[in-house]
Amino acid sequence: MAGGKIRKEKPVRGAANHHQGGVSFHKSKGQHILKNPLLVDSIVQKSGIKSTDIILEIGPGTGNLTKKLLEAGKTVIAVEIDPRMVLELQRRFQGTPLSNRLKVIQGDVLKCDLPYFDICVANIPYQISSPLTFKLLAHRPVFRCAVIMFQREFAMRLVAQPGDSLYCRLSVNTQLLARVFHLMKVGKNNFRPPPKVDSSVVRIEPRKPLPPVKFKEWDGLVRICFNRKNKTLGSIFRQKSVLSLLEKNYKTLQALQLSQNNVSSEDAEMEVDLASLGDGIVATEEDERDDDDMEVEDMDDIANEKYAFKEKILGILKQGDFEEKRSSKLTQVDFLYLLSLFNKAGIHFS
């Protein structure tokens, strides 16, 4: 299967050997091969493959699903990290009419540059579920859809809606970029060797066009909100760590804007020179102050500044009626509106 590192496995006494065509499967690499032909047929059918489609398959294993994909589409590009599986796949289709429509890429799918494809159909190693999902959604040009076998809980997080117990940052981020549908449940006994958990097949359709939002900015907001998803947003944004992060971003952006919109570089140099003139000036009695008094005043200024910034943040939440709401109940539209309110006030999350 694709993804993850190839490691030498120590033989385990008493462990069952799982083979197909003389190849042993390694659970640690996520190698769980679909053995139920009816299930394979159902996945291909629900994928809606056209005869002109270029299909990306990730982790083809010994080719049970690959064979059906080759029969349904124009070309299959199979990405496989295990060289043993690559050889098995090539042997299986060598000398058949399907061989010239199969292209095998040996490598880690998370590190490979993926070619153009119309549709992705895959039974993937579950440990790469999250990074692979977002790698596919970042792929350009945009593909039509992906039909992927995930661990059941991960799949249910992908499709979870506001108020569901599994609704989380993964749900919100994926659904910003794509429409996600749960197609079918798959029991562990449909695999050889059987995994420890049940699975689900999910259909992912990238949104066209994408919402007009910077993903890093969006994810920065969502990350903060789902840090404690059942707390009110008011309590989340009152945390010192959150306020400190946002204030730092705010000041950095202000400084950048000032440097871009300010006077010319010559004037800036003049300001520096003028500032340095004060180094040699002796203060008068009227201007002299005790160092301790200065320190107290500086601390008071900092405290007042932090208080003002906190009130600014809470004011934004109140403006959108978000202060008493919880992230676990917010919709995509709610998050987009909240992000727009923050951005209009000069508050950014990346």
mmCIF file of C-alpha atoms in Angstrom:
data_model
loop_
_atom_site.group_PDB
_atom_site.id
_atom_site.type_symbol
_atom_site.label_atom_id
_atom_site.label_comp_id
_atom_site.label_asym_id
_atom_site.label_seq_id
_atom_site.Cartn_x
_atom_site.Cartn_y
_atom_site.Cartn_z
ATOM 1 C CA MET A 1 0.000 0.000 0.000
ATOM 2 C CA ALA A 2 1.120 3.596 -0.539
ATOM 3 C CA GLY A 3 2.519 5.851 2.145
ATOM 4 C CA GLY A 4 4.725 5.318 5.172
ATOM 5 C CA LYS A 5 8.239 3.940 5.418
ATOM 6 C CA ILE A 6 9.313 0.451 4.483
ATOM 7 C CA ARG A 7 10.765 -1.284 7.526
ATOM 8 C CA LYS A 8 12.114 -4.776 7.977
ATOM 9 C CA GLU A 9 9.666 -6.840 9.965
ATOM 10 C CA LYS A 10 10.715 -9.318 12.606
ATOM 11 C CA PRO A 11 8.943 -12.668 12.347
ATOM 12 C CA VAL A 12 6.415 -13.208 15.106
ATOM 13 C CA ARG A 13 6.019 -16.690 16.520
ATOM 14 C CA GLY A 14 2.563 -18.087 16.221
ATOM 15 C CA ALA A 15 1.399 -15.219 14.009
ATOM 16 C CA ALA A 16 -0.738 -16.116 11.017
ATOM 17 C CA ASN A 17 0.936 -15.572 7.641
ATOM 18 C CA HIS A 18 -1.277 -13.639 5.224
ATOM 19 C CA HIS A 19 -0.470 -14.188 1.578
ATOM 20 C CA GLN A 20 -1.839 -13.610 -1.874
ATOM 21 C CA GLY A 21 0.084 -14.834 -4.888
ATOM 22 C CA GLY A 22 3.062 -15.641 -2.697
ATOM 23 C CA VAL A 23 3.280 -12.102 -1.232
ATOM 24 C CA SER A 24 2.983 -11.622 2.531
ATOM 25 C CA PHE A 25 1.080 -8.598 3.851
ATOM 26 C CA HIS A 26 2.392 -6.338 6.608
ATOM 27 C CA LYS A 27 -0.194 -4.808 8.923
ATOM 28 C CA SER A 28 2.318 -2.208 10.124
ATOM 29 C CA LYS A 29 2.394 -0.765 6.599
ATOM 30 C CA GLY A 30 -1.391 -0.661 6.376
ATOM 31 C CA GLN A 31 -1.499 -3.588 3.941
ATOM 32 C CA HIS A 32 -5.058 -4.837 4.234
ATOM 33 C CA ILE A 33 -6.167 -6.198 0.862
ATOM 34 C CA LEU A 34 -9.840 -6.212 -0.131
ATOM 35 C CA LYS A 35 -10.817 -9.843 -0.674
ATOM 36 C CA ASN A 36 -14.596 -9.486 -1.207
ATOM 37 C CA PRO A 37 -15.231 -9.244 -5.000
ATOM 38 C CA LEU A 38 -18.789 -7.955 -4.477
ATOM 39 C CA LEU A 39 -17.445 -5.096 -2.377
ATOM 40 C CA VAL A 40 -14.843 -4.253 -5.033
ATOM 41 C CA ASP A 41 -17.588 -4.177 -7.691
ATOM 42 C CA SER A 42 -19.741 -1.935 -5.481
ATOM 43 C CA ILE A 43 -16.899 0.574 -4.951
ATOM 44 C CA VAL A 44 -16.228 0.786 -8.692
ATOM 45 C CA GLN A 45 -19.938 1.207 -9.421
ATOM 46 C CA LYS A 46 -20.385 3.979 -6.848
ATOM 47 C CA SER A 47 -17.315 5.782 -8.215
ATOM 48 C CA GLY A 48 -19.162 6.645 -11.426
ATOM 49 C CA ILE A 49 -16.135 5.983 -13.627
ATOM 50 C CA LYS A 50 -16.344 7.001 -17.288
ATOM 51 C CA SER A 51 -14.632 5.073 -20.087
ATOM 52 C CA THR A 52 -12.486 8.172 -20.793
ATOM 53 C CA ASP A 53 -11.309 8.639 -17.177
ATOM 54 C CA ILE A 54 -7.713 8.617 -15.978
ATOM 55 C CA ILE A 55 -7.901 6.962 -12.562
ATOM 56 C CA LEU A 56 -5.461 7.427 -9.679
ATOM 57 C CA GLU A 57 -5.230 4.408 -7.396
ATOM 58 C CA ILE A 58 -3.247 4.679 -4.157
ATOM 59 C CA GLY A 59 -1.927 1.492 -2.611
ATOM 60 C CA PRO A 60 -3.071 -1.035 -5.241
ATOM 61 C CA GLY A 61 -1.557 -3.996 -3.375
ATOM 62 C CA THR A 62 -1.904 -7.121 -5.486
ATOM 63 C CA GLY A 63 -4.387 -5.521 -7.896
ATOM 64 C CA ASN A 64 -7.854 -6.806 -6.967
ATOM 65 C CA LEU A 65 -9.339 -3.309 -7.263
ATOM 66 C CA THR A 66 -6.890 -2.310 -10.014
ATOM 67 C CA LYS A 67 -8.286 -4.943 -12.390
ATOM 68 C CA LYS A 68 -11.843 -3.580 -12.081
ATOM 69 C CA LEU A 69 -10.632 0.002 -12.486
ATOM 70 C CA LEU A 70 -8.738 -0.904 -15.677
ATOM 71 C CA GLU A 71 -11.864 -2.506 -17.085
ATOM 72 C CA ALA A 72 -13.980 0.579 -16.256
ATOM 73 C CA GLY A 73 -11.708 3.493 -17.209
ATOM 74 C CA LYS A 74 -9.145 4.556 -19.810
ATOM 75 C CA THR A 75 -5.947 4.467 -17.717
ATOM 76 C CA VAL A 76 -4.987 3.594 -14.145
ATOM 77 C CA ILE A 77 -2.038 5.306 -12.473
ATOM 78 C CA ALA A 78 -1.180 3.182 -9.428
ATOM 79 C CA VAL A 79 1.081 4.600 -6.693
ATOM 80 C CA GLU A 80 2.663 1.888 -4.530
ATOM 81 C CA ILE A 81 5.507 2.190 -2.013
ATOM 82 C CA ASP A 82 6.251 -1.528 -1.544
ATOM 83 C CA PRO A 83 8.545 -2.861 -4.331
ATOM 84 C CA ARG A 84 7.236 -6.404 -3.726
ATOM 85 C CA MET A 85 3.707 -5.246 -4.507
ATOM 86 C CA VAL A 86 4.911 -3.360 -7.574
ATOM 87 C CA LEU A 87 6.424 -6.568 -8.972
ATOM 88 C CA GLU A 88 3.303 -8.548 -8.136
ATOM 89 C CA LEU A 89 1.133 -5.947 -9.877
ATOM 90 C CA GLN A 90 3.301 -5.967 -12.997
ATOM 91 C CA ARG A 91 3.338 -9.792 -13.119
ATOM 92 C CA ARG A 92 -0.434 -9.945 -12.751
ATOM 93 C CA PHE A 93 -1.164 -7.815 -15.812
ATOM 94 C CA GLN A 94 1.872 -8.649 -17.949
ATOM 95 C CA GLY A 95 0.849 -10.028 -21.323
ATOM 96 C CA THR A 96 -2.835 -9.081 -20.870
ATOM 97 C CA PRO A 97 -4.783 -6.479 -22.906
ATOM 98 C CA LEU A 98 -4.929 -4.335 -19.744
ATOM 99 C CA SER A 99 -1.147 -3.986 -19.307
ATOM 100 C CA ASN A 100 -0.723 -1.044 -21.699
ATOM 101 C CA ARG A 101 -3.351 0.943 -19.744
ATOM 102 C CA LEU A 102 -1.615 0.541 -16.375
ATOM 103 C CA LYS A 103 1.121 2.902 -15.183
ATOM 104 C CA VAL A 104 2.793 2.067 -11.861
ATOM 105 C CA ILE A 105 4.644 4.677 -9.803
ATOM 106 C CA GLN A 106 6.814 3.212 -7.051
ATOM 107 C CA GLY A 107 7.113 5.671 -4.178
ATOM 108 C CA ASP A 108 5.519 7.362 -1.195
ATOM 109 C CA VAL A 109 2.306 9.032 -2.358
ATOM 110 C CA LEU A 110 2.809 11.842 0.172
ATOM 111 C CA LYS A 111 6.150 12.717 -1.447
ATOM 112 C CA CYS A 112 5.342 12.019 -5.106
ATOM 113 C CA ASP A 113 4.303 14.688 -7.595
ATOM 114 C CA LEU A 114 0.950 13.371 -8.725
ATOM 115 C CA PRO A 115 0.117 13.545 -12.447
ATOM 116 C CA TYR A 116 -3.197 14.632 -13.923
ATOM 117 C CA PHE A 117 -6.162 12.393 -13.061
ATOM 118 C CA ASP A 118 -9.957 12.630 -13.339
ATOM 119 C CA ILE A 119 -10.891 10.453 -10.375
ATOM 120 C CA CYS A 120 -9.146 8.809 -7.433
ATOM 121 C CA VAL A 121 -10.234 5.405 -6.129
ATOM 122 C CA ALA A 122 -8.236 3.946 -3.271
ATOM 123 C CA ASN A 123 -8.026 1.623 -0.290
ATOM 124 C CA ILE A 124 -5.313 3.487 1.617
ATOM 125 C CA PRO A 125 -3.136 2.822 4.676
ATOM 126 C CA TYR A 126 -5.126 4.508 7.433
ATOM 127 C CA GLN A 127 -2.099 6.213 9.003
ATOM 128 C CA ILE A 128 -1.847 8.589 6.025
ATOM 129 C CA SER A 129 -5.568 9.483 5.883
ATOM 130 C CA SER A 130 -5.366 13.134 6.931
ATOM 131 C CA PRO A 131 -2.254 14.282 5.005
ATOM 132 C CA LEU A 132 -3.378 12.395 1.898
ATOM 133 C CA THR A 133 -6.864 13.946 1.980
ATOM 134 C CA PHE A 134 -5.451 17.463 2.005
ATOM 135 C CA LYS A 135 -2.757 16.651 -0.553
ATOM 136 C CA LEU A 136 -5.488 15.502 -2.935
ATOM 137 C CA LEU A 137 -7.605 18.593 -2.243
ATOM 138 C CA ALA A 138 -4.587 20.807 -2.980
ATOM 139 C CA HIS A 139 -3.914 19.027 -6.308
ATOM 140 C CA ARG A 140 -4.260 21.064 -9.472
ATOM 141 C CA PRO A 141 -5.945 20.822 -11.864
ATOM 142 C CA VAL A 142 -8.931 19.883 -9.732
ATOM 143 C CA PHE A 143 -10.164 16.303 -10.156
ATOM 144 C CA ARG A 144 -13.833 15.289 -10.358
ATOM 145 C CA CYS A 145 -14.050 13.144 -7.250
ATOM 146 C CA ALA A 146 -12.233 10.734 -4.951
ATOM 147 C CA VAL A 147 -13.746 7.533 -3.570
ATOM 148 C CA ILE A 148 -11.600 6.364 -0.683
ATOM 149 C CA MET A 149 -11.709 3.676 2.001
ATOM 150 C CA PHE A 150 -11.005 5.194 5.437
ATOM 151 C CA GLN A 151 -11.062 3.951 8.998
ATOM 152 C CA ARG A 152 -14.701 4.265 10.152
ATOM 153 C CA GLU A 153 -14.133 6.964 12.787
ATOM 154 C CA PHE A 154 -12.023 9.109 10.438
ATOM 155 C CA ALA A 155 -14.703 8.815 7.744
ATOM 156 C CA MET A 156 -17.423 9.859 10.187
ATOM 157 C CA ARG A 157 -15.337 12.896 11.209
ATOM 158 C CA LEU A 158 -15.088 13.908 7.548
ATOM 159 C CA VAL A 159 -18.874 13.922 7.119
ATOM 160 C CA ALA A 160 -19.824 15.135 10.628
ATOM 161 C CA GLN A 161 -22.208 18.111 10.851
ATOM 162 C CA PRO A 162 -22.494 20.890 13.490
ATOM 163 C CA GLY A 163 -23.754 19.392 16.763
ATOM 164 C CA ASP A 164 -22.436 15.872 16.015
ATOM 165 C CA SER A 165 -20.068 14.473 18.651
ATOM 166 C CA LEU A 166 -17.375 13.865 15.996
ATOM 167 C CA TYR A 167 -17.653 17.354 14.450
ATOM 168 C CA CYS A 168 -14.141 18.801 14.593
ATOM 169 C CA ARG A 169 -11.469 20.857 12.839
ATOM 170 C CA LEU A 170 -11.044 18.058 10.263
ATOM 171 C CA SER A 171 -14.774 18.221 9.435
ATOM 172 C CA VAL A 172 -14.777 21.993 8.992
ATOM 173 C CA ASN A 173 -11.558 22.182 6.961
ATOM 174 C CA THR A 174 -12.486 19.333 4.612
ATOM 175 C CA GLN A 175 -16.009 20.611 4.041
ATOM 176 C CA LEU A 176 -14.687 24.082 3.238
ATOM 177 C CA LEU A 177 -12.799 22.580 0.290
ATOM 178 C CA ALA A 178 -15.107 19.734 -0.742
ATOM 179 C CA ARG A 179 -18.491 18.092 -0.499
ATOM 180 C CA VAL A 180 -18.171 14.824 1.396
ATOM 181 C CA PHE A 181 -20.591 11.874 1.319
ATOM 182 C CA HIS A 182 -20.591 8.591 3.238
ATOM 183 C CA LEU A 183 -21.202 5.788 0.733
ATOM 184 C CA MET A 184 -21.026 2.522 2.685
ATOM 185 C CA LYS A 185 -19.783 0.763 5.800
ATOM 186 C CA VAL A 186 -17.231 -2.017 5.386
ATOM 187 C CA GLY A 187 -16.652 -4.661 8.037
ATOM 188 C CA LYS A 188 -13.121 -5.716 8.991
ATOM 189 C CA ASN A 189 -13.673 -9.291 7.722
ATOM 190 C CA ASN A 190 -13.718 -8.033 4.115
ATOM 191 C CA PHE A 191 -9.925 -7.632 4.278
ATOM 192 C CA ARG A 192 -6.941 -9.957 4.329
ATOM 193 C CA PRO A 193 -5.495 -9.677 6.957
ATOM 194 C CA PRO A 194 -8.455 -8.137 8.841
ATOM 195 C CA PRO A 195 -7.670 -4.768 10.467
ATOM 196 C CA LYS A 196 -8.607 -4.031 14.081
ATOM 197 C CA VAL A 197 -11.282 -1.503 13.097
ATOM 198 C CA ASP A 198 -14.199 -1.249 10.699
ATOM 199 C CA SER A 199 -13.988 0.957 7.633
ATOM 200 C CA SER A 200 -16.142 3.230 5.494
ATOM 201 C CA VAL A 201 -16.067 4.359 1.880
ATOM 202 C CA VAL A 202 -16.368 8.124 1.379
ATOM 203 C CA ARG A 203 -16.877 10.209 -1.758
ATOM 204 C CA ILE A 204 -15.069 13.568 -1.854
ATOM 205 C CA GLU A 205 -15.997 16.168 -4.492
ATOM 206 C CA PRO A 206 -13.766 19.291 -4.571
ATOM 207 C CA ARG A 207 -15.744 22.526 -4.569
ATOM 208 C CA LYS A 208 -15.675 24.562 -7.791
ATOM 209 C CA PRO A 209 -15.025 27.397 -7.310
ATOM 210 C CA LEU A 210 -13.420 27.404 -3.884
ATOM 211 C CA PRO A 211 -14.723 29.900 -1.287
ATOM 212 C CA PRO A 212 -12.832 33.236 -1.464
ATOM 213 C CA VAL A 213 -10.788 32.689 1.691
ATOM 214 C CA LYS A 214 -7.117 32.074 2.452
ATOM 215 C CA PHE A 215 -6.874 28.537 3.800
ATOM 216 C CA LYS A 216 -4.043 29.278 6.276
ATOM 217 C CA GLU A 217 -6.048 32.178 7.683
ATOM 218 C CA TRP A 218 -9.159 30.003 7.908
ATOM 219 C CA ASP A 219 -7.302 27.124 9.553
ATOM 220 C CA GLY A 220 -5.727 29.501 12.070
ATOM 221 C CA LEU A 221 -9.182 30.579 13.255
ATOM 222 C CA VAL A 222 -10.613 27.055 13.243
ATOM 223 C CA ARG A 223 -7.591 25.679 15.138
ATOM 224 C CA ILE A 224 -8.194 28.174 17.978
ATOM 225 C CA CYS A 225 -11.955 27.577 18.026
ATOM 226 C CA PHE A 226 -11.665 23.779 18.192
ATOM 227 C CA ASN A 227 -8.943 23.775 20.817
ATOM 228 C CA ARG A 228 -11.859 23.594 23.262
ATOM 229 C CA LYS A 229 -14.829 23.090 20.987
ATOM 230 C CA ASN A 230 -17.439 22.815 23.762
ATOM 231 C CA LYS A 231 -16.362 26.053 25.470
ATOM 232 C CA THR A 232 -17.987 29.337 24.461
ATOM 233 C CA LEU A 233 -16.034 31.455 22.010
ATOM 234 C CA GLY A 234 -16.000 34.199 24.642
ATOM 235 C CA SER A 235 -14.063 31.996 27.065
ATOM 236 C CA ILE A 236 -11.730 30.704 24.318
ATOM 237 C CA PHE A 237 -10.780 34.191 23.129
ATOM 238 C CA ARG A 238 -10.245 35.401 26.712
ATOM 239 C CA GLN A 239 -7.323 32.982 27.129
ATOM 240 C CA LYS A 240 -4.004 34.781 27.567
ATOM 241 C CA SER A 241 -2.258 32.518 25.029
ATOM 242 C CA VAL A 242 -4.882 33.269 22.364
ATOM 243 C CA LEU A 243 -4.875 37.014 23.031
ATOM 244 C CA SER A 244 -1.082 37.081 22.993
ATOM 245 C CA LEU A 245 -0.947 35.300 19.616
ATOM 246 C CA LEU A 246 -3.549 37.559 18.016
ATOM 247 C CA GLU A 247 -1.958 40.716 19.426
ATOM 248 C CA LYS A 248 1.426 39.660 18.043
ATOM 249 C CA ASN A 249 -0.125 39.070 14.595
ATOM 250 C CA TYR A 250 -1.959 42.399 14.836
ATOM 251 C CA LYS A 251 1.178 44.384 15.675
ATOM 252 C CA THR A 252 3.246 42.608 13.027
ATOM 253 C CA LEU A 253 0.687 43.422 10.345
ATOM 254 C CA GLN A 254 0.461 47.035 11.481
ATOM 255 C CA ALA A 255 4.246 47.357 11.310
ATOM 256 C CA LEU A 256 4.305 45.876 7.792
ATOM 257 C CA GLN A 257 1.569 48.214 6.616
ATOM 258 C CA LEU A 258 3.378 51.153 8.170
ATOM 259 C CA SER A 259 6.611 50.280 6.405
ATOM 260 C CA GLN A 260 4.798 49.981 3.066
ATOM 261 C CA ASN A 261 2.693 53.122 3.335
ATOM 262 C CA ASN A 262 5.117 55.321 5.230
ATOM 263 C CA VAL A 263 7.580 57.897 3.975
ATOM 264 C CA SER A 264 10.465 57.147 1.616
ATOM 265 C CA SER A 265 13.583 55.310 2.767
ATOM 266 C CA GLU A 266 15.476 58.640 2.926
ATOM 267 C CA ASP A 267 12.909 60.049 5.334
ATOM 268 C CA ALA A 268 13.101 56.863 7.376
ATOM 269 C CA GLU A 269 16.878 57.242 7.646
ATOM 270 C CA MET A 270 16.355 60.826 8.741
ATOM 271 C CA GLU A 271 14.020 59.664 11.519
ATOM 272 C CA VAL A 272 16.671 57.260 12.747
ATOM 273 C CA ASP A 273 19.302 60.029 12.733
ATOM 274 C CA LEU A 274 17.014 62.397 14.609
ATOM 275 C CA ALA A 275 16.276 59.756 17.203
ATOM 276 C CA SER A 276 19.954 59.152 17.795
ATOM 277 C CA LEU A 277 20.534 62.869 18.517
ATOM 278 C CA GLY A 278 18.776 62.496 21.829
ATOM 279 C CA ASP A 279 21.519 60.222 23.145
ATOM 280 C CA GLY A 280 23.763 63.151 24.099
ATOM 281 C CA ILE A 281 21.130 65.538 25.462
ATOM 282 C CA VAL A 282 21.191 66.202 29.204
ATOM 283 C CA ALA A 283 17.740 66.209 30.755
ATOM 284 C CA THR A 284 16.505 69.263 32.676
ATOM 285 C CA GLU A 285 15.114 69.007 36.207
ATOM 286 C CA GLU A 286 11.625 69.258 34.798
ATOM 287 C CA ASP A 287 12.185 66.282 32.529
ATOM 288 C CA GLU A 288 14.035 64.142 35.071
ATOM 289 C CA ARG A 289 12.049 61.259 36.577
ATOM 290 C CA ASP A 290 12.883 58.452 38.916
ATOM 291 C CA ASP A 291 13.596 55.171 37.056
ATOM 292 C CA ASP A 292 11.094 53.321 39.242
ATOM 293 C CA ASP A 293 8.349 55.771 38.304
ATOM 294 C CA MET A 294 9.146 55.243 34.619
ATOM 295 C CA GLU A 295 8.955 51.487 35.054
ATOM 296 C CA VAL A 296 5.560 51.690 36.761
ATOM 297 C CA GLU A 297 4.211 53.942 34.031
ATOM 298 C CA ASP A 298 5.530 51.622 31.314
ATOM 299 C CA MET A 299 3.861 48.645 32.992
ATOM 300 C CA ASP A 300 0.619 50.569 33.272
ATOM 301 C CA ASP A 301 0.782 51.430 29.567
ATOM 302 C CA ILE A 302 1.329 47.780 28.642
ATOM 303 C CA ALA A 303 -1.542 46.651 30.869
ATOM 304 C CA ASN A 304 -3.858 49.268 29.377
ATOM 305 C CA GLU A 305 -2.815 48.274 25.865
ATOM 306 C CA LYS A 306 -3.514 44.600 26.546
ATOM 307 C CA TYR A 307 -6.874 45.434 28.121
ATOM 308 C CA ALA A 308 -7.825 47.543 25.101
ATOM 309 C CA PHE A 309 -6.871 44.722 22.723
ATOM 310 C CA LYS A 310 -8.880 42.195 24.744
ATOM 311 C CA GLU A 311 -11.919 44.482 24.601
ATOM 312 C CA LYS A 312 -11.406 44.807 20.846
ATOM 313 C CA ILE A 313 -11.521 41.016 20.430
ATOM 314 C CA LEU A 314 -14.569 40.602 22.672
ATOM 315 C CA GLY A 315 -16.257 43.483 20.851
ATOM 316 C CA ILE A 316 -15.896 41.607 17.555
ATOM 317 C CA LEU A 317 -17.477 38.496 19.092
ATOM 318 C CA LYS A 318 -20.359 40.563 20.480
ATOM 319 C CA GLN A 319 -20.850 42.305 17.136
ATOM 320 C CA GLY A 320 -21.539 38.969 15.450
ATOM 321 C CA ASP A 321 -23.396 37.518 18.443
ATOM 322 C CA PHE A 322 -20.682 34.849 18.835
ATOM 323 C CA GLU A 323 -19.591 35.386 22.455
ATOM 324 C CA GLU A 324 -21.872 32.702 23.922
ATOM 325 C CA LYS A 325 -21.746 30.314 20.965
ATOM 326 C CA ARG A 326 -19.694 27.109 20.794
ATOM 327 C CA SER A 327 -17.490 25.916 17.934
ATOM 328 C CA SER A 328 -19.158 22.494 17.988
ATOM 329 C CA LYS A 329 -22.407 24.121 16.812
ATOM 330 C CA LEU A 330 -21.075 26.587 14.227
ATOM 331 C CA THR A 331 -21.680 26.060 10.497
ATOM 332 C CA GLN A 332 -19.353 26.860 7.600
ATOM 333 C CA VAL A 333 -21.267 30.104 7.051
ATOM 334 C CA ASP A 334 -20.804 31.034 10.729
ATOM 335 C CA PHE A 335 -17.037 30.525 10.561
ATOM 336 C CA LEU A 336 -16.786 32.513 7.317
ATOM 337 C CA TYR A 337 -18.753 35.378 8.871
ATOM 338 C CA LEU A 338 -16.660 35.312 12.057
ATOM 339 C CA LEU A 339 -13.426 35.350 10.040
ATOM 340 C CA SER A 340 -14.668 38.305 7.985
ATOM 341 C CA LEU A 341 -15.470 40.277 11.172
ATOM 342 C CA PHE A 342 -11.983 39.673 12.563
ATOM 343 C CA ASN A 343 -10.275 40.537 9.273
ATOM 344 C CA LYS A 344 -12.254 43.789 8.884
ATOM 345 C CA ALA A 345 -10.981 44.790 12.313
ATOM 346 C CA GLY A 346 -7.393 44.016 11.283
ATOM 347 C CA ILE A 347 -7.193 40.752 13.247
ATOM 348 C CA HIS A 348 -5.506 37.887 11.373
ATOM 349 C CA PHE A 349 -4.729 34.256 12.185
ATOM 350 C CA SER A 350 -1.716 33.472 9.991
#
